[in-house]
XYZ file of C-alpha atoms in Angstrom:
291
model
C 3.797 14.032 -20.235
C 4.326 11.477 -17.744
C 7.628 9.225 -18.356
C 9.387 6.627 -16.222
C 12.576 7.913 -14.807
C 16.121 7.413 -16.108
C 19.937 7.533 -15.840
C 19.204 10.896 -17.168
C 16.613 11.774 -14.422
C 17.289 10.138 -11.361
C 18.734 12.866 -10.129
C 16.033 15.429 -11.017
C 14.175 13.052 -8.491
C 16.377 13.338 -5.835
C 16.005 17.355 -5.958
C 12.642 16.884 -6.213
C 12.367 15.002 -2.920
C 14.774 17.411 -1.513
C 12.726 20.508 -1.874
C 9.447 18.798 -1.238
C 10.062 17.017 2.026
C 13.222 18.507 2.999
C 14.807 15.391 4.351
C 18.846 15.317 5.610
C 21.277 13.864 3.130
C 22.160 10.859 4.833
C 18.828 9.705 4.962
C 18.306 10.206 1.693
C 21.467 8.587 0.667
C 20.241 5.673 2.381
C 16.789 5.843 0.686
C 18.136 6.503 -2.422
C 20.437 3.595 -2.451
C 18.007 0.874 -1.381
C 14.624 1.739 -2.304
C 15.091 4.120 -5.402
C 14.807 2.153 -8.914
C 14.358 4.054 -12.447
C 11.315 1.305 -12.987
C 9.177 2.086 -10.452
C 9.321 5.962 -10.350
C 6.759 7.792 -12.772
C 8.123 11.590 -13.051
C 5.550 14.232 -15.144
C 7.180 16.705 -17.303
C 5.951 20.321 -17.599
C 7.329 20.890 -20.990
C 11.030 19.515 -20.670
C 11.156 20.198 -16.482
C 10.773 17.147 -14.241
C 7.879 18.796 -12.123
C 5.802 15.935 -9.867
C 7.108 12.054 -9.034
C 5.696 9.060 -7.405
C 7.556 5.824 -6.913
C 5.913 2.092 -6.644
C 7.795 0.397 -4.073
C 7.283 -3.352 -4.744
C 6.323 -5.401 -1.519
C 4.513 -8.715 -0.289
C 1.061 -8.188 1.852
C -0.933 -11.167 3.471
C -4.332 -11.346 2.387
C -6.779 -13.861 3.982
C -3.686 -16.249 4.020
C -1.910 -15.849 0.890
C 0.865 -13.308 0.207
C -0.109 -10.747 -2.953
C 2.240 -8.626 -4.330
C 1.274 -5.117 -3.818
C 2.804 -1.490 -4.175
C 3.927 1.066 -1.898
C 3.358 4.553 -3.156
C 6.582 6.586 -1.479
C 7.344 10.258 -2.756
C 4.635 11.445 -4.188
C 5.328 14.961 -4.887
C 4.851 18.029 -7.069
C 7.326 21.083 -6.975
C 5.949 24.217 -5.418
C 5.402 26.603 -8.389
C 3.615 23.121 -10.272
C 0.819 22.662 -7.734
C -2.931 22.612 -8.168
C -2.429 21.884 -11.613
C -3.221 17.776 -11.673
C -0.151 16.435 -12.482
C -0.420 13.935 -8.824
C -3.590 13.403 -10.202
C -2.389 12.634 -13.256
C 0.883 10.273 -11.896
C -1.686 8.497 -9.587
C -4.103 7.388 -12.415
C -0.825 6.517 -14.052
C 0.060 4.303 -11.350
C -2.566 2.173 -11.329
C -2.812 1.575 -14.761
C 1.343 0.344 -13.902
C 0.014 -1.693 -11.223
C -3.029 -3.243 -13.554
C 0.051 -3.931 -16.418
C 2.288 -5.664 -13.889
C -0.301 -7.755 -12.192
C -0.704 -6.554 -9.415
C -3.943 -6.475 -7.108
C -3.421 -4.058 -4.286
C -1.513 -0.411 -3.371
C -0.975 1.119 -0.363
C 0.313 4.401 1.046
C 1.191 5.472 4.078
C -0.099 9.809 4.438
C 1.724 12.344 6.323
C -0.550 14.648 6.914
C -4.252 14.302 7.819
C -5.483 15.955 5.219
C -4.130 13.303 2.956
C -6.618 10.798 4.233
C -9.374 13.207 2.379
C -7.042 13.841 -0.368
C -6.053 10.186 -1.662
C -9.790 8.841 -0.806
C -10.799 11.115 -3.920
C -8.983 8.291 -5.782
C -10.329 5.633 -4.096
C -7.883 4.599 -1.107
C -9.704 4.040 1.998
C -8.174 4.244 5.418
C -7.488 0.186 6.352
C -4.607 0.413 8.788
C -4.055 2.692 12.330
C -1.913 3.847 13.966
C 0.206 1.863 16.836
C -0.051 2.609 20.078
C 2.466 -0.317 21.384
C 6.663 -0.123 20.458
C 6.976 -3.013 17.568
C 9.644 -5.668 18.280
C 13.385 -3.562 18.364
C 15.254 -3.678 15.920
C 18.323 -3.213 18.330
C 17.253 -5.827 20.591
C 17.251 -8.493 17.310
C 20.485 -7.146 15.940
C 22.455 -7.465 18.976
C 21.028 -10.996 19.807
C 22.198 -12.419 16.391
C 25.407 -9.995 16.322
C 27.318 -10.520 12.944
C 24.577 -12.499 11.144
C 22.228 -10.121 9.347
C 20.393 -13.040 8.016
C 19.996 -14.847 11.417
C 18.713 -11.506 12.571
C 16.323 -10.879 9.759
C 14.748 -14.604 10.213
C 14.248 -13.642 13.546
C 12.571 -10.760 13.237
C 10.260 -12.209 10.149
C 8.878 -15.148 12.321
C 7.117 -12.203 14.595
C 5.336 -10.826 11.203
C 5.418 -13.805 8.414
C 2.220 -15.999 9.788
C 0.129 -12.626 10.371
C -2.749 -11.938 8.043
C -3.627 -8.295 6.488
C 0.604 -7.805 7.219
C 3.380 -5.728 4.809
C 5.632 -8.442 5.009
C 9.684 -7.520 3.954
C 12.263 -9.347 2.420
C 16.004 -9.966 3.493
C 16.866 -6.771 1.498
C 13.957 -4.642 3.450
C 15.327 -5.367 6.487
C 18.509 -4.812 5.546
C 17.623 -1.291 4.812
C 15.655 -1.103 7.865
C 18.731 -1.623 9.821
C 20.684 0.634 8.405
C 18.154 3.562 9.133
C 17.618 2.525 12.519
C 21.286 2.754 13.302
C 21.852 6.082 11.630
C 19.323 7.336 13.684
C 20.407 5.175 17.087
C 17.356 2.990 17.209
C 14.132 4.774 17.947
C 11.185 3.051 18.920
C 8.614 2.072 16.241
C 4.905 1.437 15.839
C 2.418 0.656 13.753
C 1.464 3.283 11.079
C -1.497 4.663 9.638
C -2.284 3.725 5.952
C -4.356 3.503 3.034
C -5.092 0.782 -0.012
C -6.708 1.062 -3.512
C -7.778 -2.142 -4.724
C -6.932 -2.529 -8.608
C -8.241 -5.760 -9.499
C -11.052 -6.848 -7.337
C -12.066 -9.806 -9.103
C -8.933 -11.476 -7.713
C -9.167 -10.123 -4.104
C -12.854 -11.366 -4.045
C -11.413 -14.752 -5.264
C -8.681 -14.989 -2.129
C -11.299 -13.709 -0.094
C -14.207 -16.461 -1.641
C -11.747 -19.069 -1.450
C -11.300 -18.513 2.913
C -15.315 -18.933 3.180
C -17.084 -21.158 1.443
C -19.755 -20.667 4.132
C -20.772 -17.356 2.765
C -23.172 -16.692 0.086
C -23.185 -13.209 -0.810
C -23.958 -10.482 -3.752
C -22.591 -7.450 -4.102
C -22.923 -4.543 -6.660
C -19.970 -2.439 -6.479
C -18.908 1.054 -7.592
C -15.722 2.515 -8.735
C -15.547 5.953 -10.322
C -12.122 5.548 -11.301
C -10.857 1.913 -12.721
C -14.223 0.940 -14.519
C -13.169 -2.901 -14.632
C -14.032 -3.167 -10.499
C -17.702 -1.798 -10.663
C -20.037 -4.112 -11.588
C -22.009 -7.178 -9.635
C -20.576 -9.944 -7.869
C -21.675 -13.310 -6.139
C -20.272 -15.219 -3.707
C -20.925 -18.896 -2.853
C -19.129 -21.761 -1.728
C -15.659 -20.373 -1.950
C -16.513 -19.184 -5.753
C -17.127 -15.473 -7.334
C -19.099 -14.915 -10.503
C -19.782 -11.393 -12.199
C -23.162 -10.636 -13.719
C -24.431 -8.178 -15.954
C -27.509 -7.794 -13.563
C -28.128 -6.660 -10.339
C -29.391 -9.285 -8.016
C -32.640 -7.951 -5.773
C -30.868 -8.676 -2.439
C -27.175 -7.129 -3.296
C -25.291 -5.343 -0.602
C -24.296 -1.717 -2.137
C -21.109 0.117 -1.556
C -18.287 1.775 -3.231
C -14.880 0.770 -3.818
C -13.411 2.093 -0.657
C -15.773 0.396 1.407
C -15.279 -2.914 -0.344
C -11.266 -2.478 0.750
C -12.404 -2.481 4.514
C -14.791 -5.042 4.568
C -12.209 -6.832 2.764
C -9.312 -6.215 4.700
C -11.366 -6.513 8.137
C -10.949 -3.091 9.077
C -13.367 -2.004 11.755
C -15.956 -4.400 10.964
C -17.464 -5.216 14.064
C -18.704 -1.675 14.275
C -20.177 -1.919 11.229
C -23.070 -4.136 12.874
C -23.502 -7.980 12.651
C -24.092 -8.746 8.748
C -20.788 -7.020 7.733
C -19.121 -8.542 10.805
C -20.374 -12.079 10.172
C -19.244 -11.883 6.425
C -16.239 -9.932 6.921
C -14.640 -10.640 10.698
C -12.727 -7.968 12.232
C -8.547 -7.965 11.485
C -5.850 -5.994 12.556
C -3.968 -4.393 9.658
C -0.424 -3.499 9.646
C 1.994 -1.632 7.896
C 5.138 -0.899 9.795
C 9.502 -0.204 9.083
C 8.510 2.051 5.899
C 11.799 4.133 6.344
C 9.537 6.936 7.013
């Protein structure tokens, strides 16, 4: 049975996290405090026993110019002697159905581990950001030049991120908590991280991306194994999208995960000149996830 948490459950989640990823108490005090809500955490049951958890972090992302809401998958985890059984299977399906209910288009994840990459692309993420290989802007060096004014801090440090597409942008209460990590851990340096995204409604991606070039015309037939509303056949002309119940002759093929890179621009110009033409090369980021 998969539930939303509770006052009667929050802390079940907290122990959860504990055992799973082992992180220190003051760190998870700090999480805890400004990123845990009851809403956005889906916990499965084994009988009565809080066993597996995922939490849906809202956030804003930049998408060919326009800021979507999206969600940020954080702590998805099952207790040791619950594994291999489905239930992250189960809370992930769960989620997107929560996304599709709350209207919103896009999530993302950032994995741990490599394996992760092969483990979430089973349910349709795709890899669409990379690592950093340059420090970000410090969080430190911003602090200190707008001492005593958290705000005046936090506009700065938004005007390096808020005009970039294919961008996790944060609000004042992000940063906030962003701050407060970096200080209990005396500032380390920061980069870009790798990360994944599952599109959940790509009717209204196609539409932000449609509306950005009305000098393609395109058709696409599109397959998702896992949210049946996505797969079908789409055109694109003059900054408009239309679905069809037929395939058109000269269609462009590819499954959902695909479609989220060619979307978001990852890579493209290796993927030789018709996908670069219709879908230029971006830089994705994802970055300050208090990971």
């Amino acid at each position: 049975m998969i539930r939303f948490a509770d006052e009667h459950t929050r802390d079940a989640v907290r122990a959860m996290w504990k055992t799973c990823f082992g992180d220190p108490d003051d760190y998870m005090d700090l999480y805890f405090r400004h990123k845990y809500r009851d809403e956005q955490t889906l916990i499965y049951f084994e009988g009565e026993k809080a066993v597996a958890s995922l939490q849906m972090l809202p956030y804003y992302f930049t998408f060919h110019g326009c800021e979507i809401p999206v969600l940020y998958l954080s702590g998805v985890c099952t207790l040791p002697e619950a594994r291999k059984k489905g239930f992250s299977h189960r809370l992930l399906l769960r989620s997107f159905e929560v996304a599709r209910e709350r209207d919103v288009p896009l999530l993302l994840l950032v994995p741990q581990e490599e394996w992760l990459l092969r483990f979430y692309a089973k349910f349709g993420f795709a890899q669409t950001f990379d690592a950093g290989s340059d420090p970000l802007p410090s969080l430190r060096h911003v602090l200190n030049a707008h001492s005593g004014d958290l705000y005046a801090a936090y506009l700065a440090f938004d005007a390096h991120f808020r005009h970039r597409d294919m961008t996790l942008q944060k609000s004042f209460n992000d940063f906030r908590a962003m701050a407060e990590e970096a200080s209990l851990y005396h500032f380390p340096p920061k980069k870009n991280l790798i990360g994944m995204a599952r599109v959940i409604d790509l009717e209204r991606l196609l539409q932000l991306y449609a509306a950005t070039r009305s000098d393609v015309s395109i058709s696409l037939s599109v397959e998702d194994g896992l949210i049946s509303g996505n797969s079908g056949f789409y055109s694109v002309s003059d900054g408009l999208i239309n679905r069809s119940e037929h395939q058109p002759a000269s269609s462009l093929q590819m499954d959902i995960g695909e479609l989220t890179q060619h979307l978001m621009g990852y890579h493209t110009a290796a993927r030789g000149p018709q996908i670069a033409a219709l879908f230029p090369e971006k830089v994705p980021a994802m970055h300050y996830m208090l990971e």
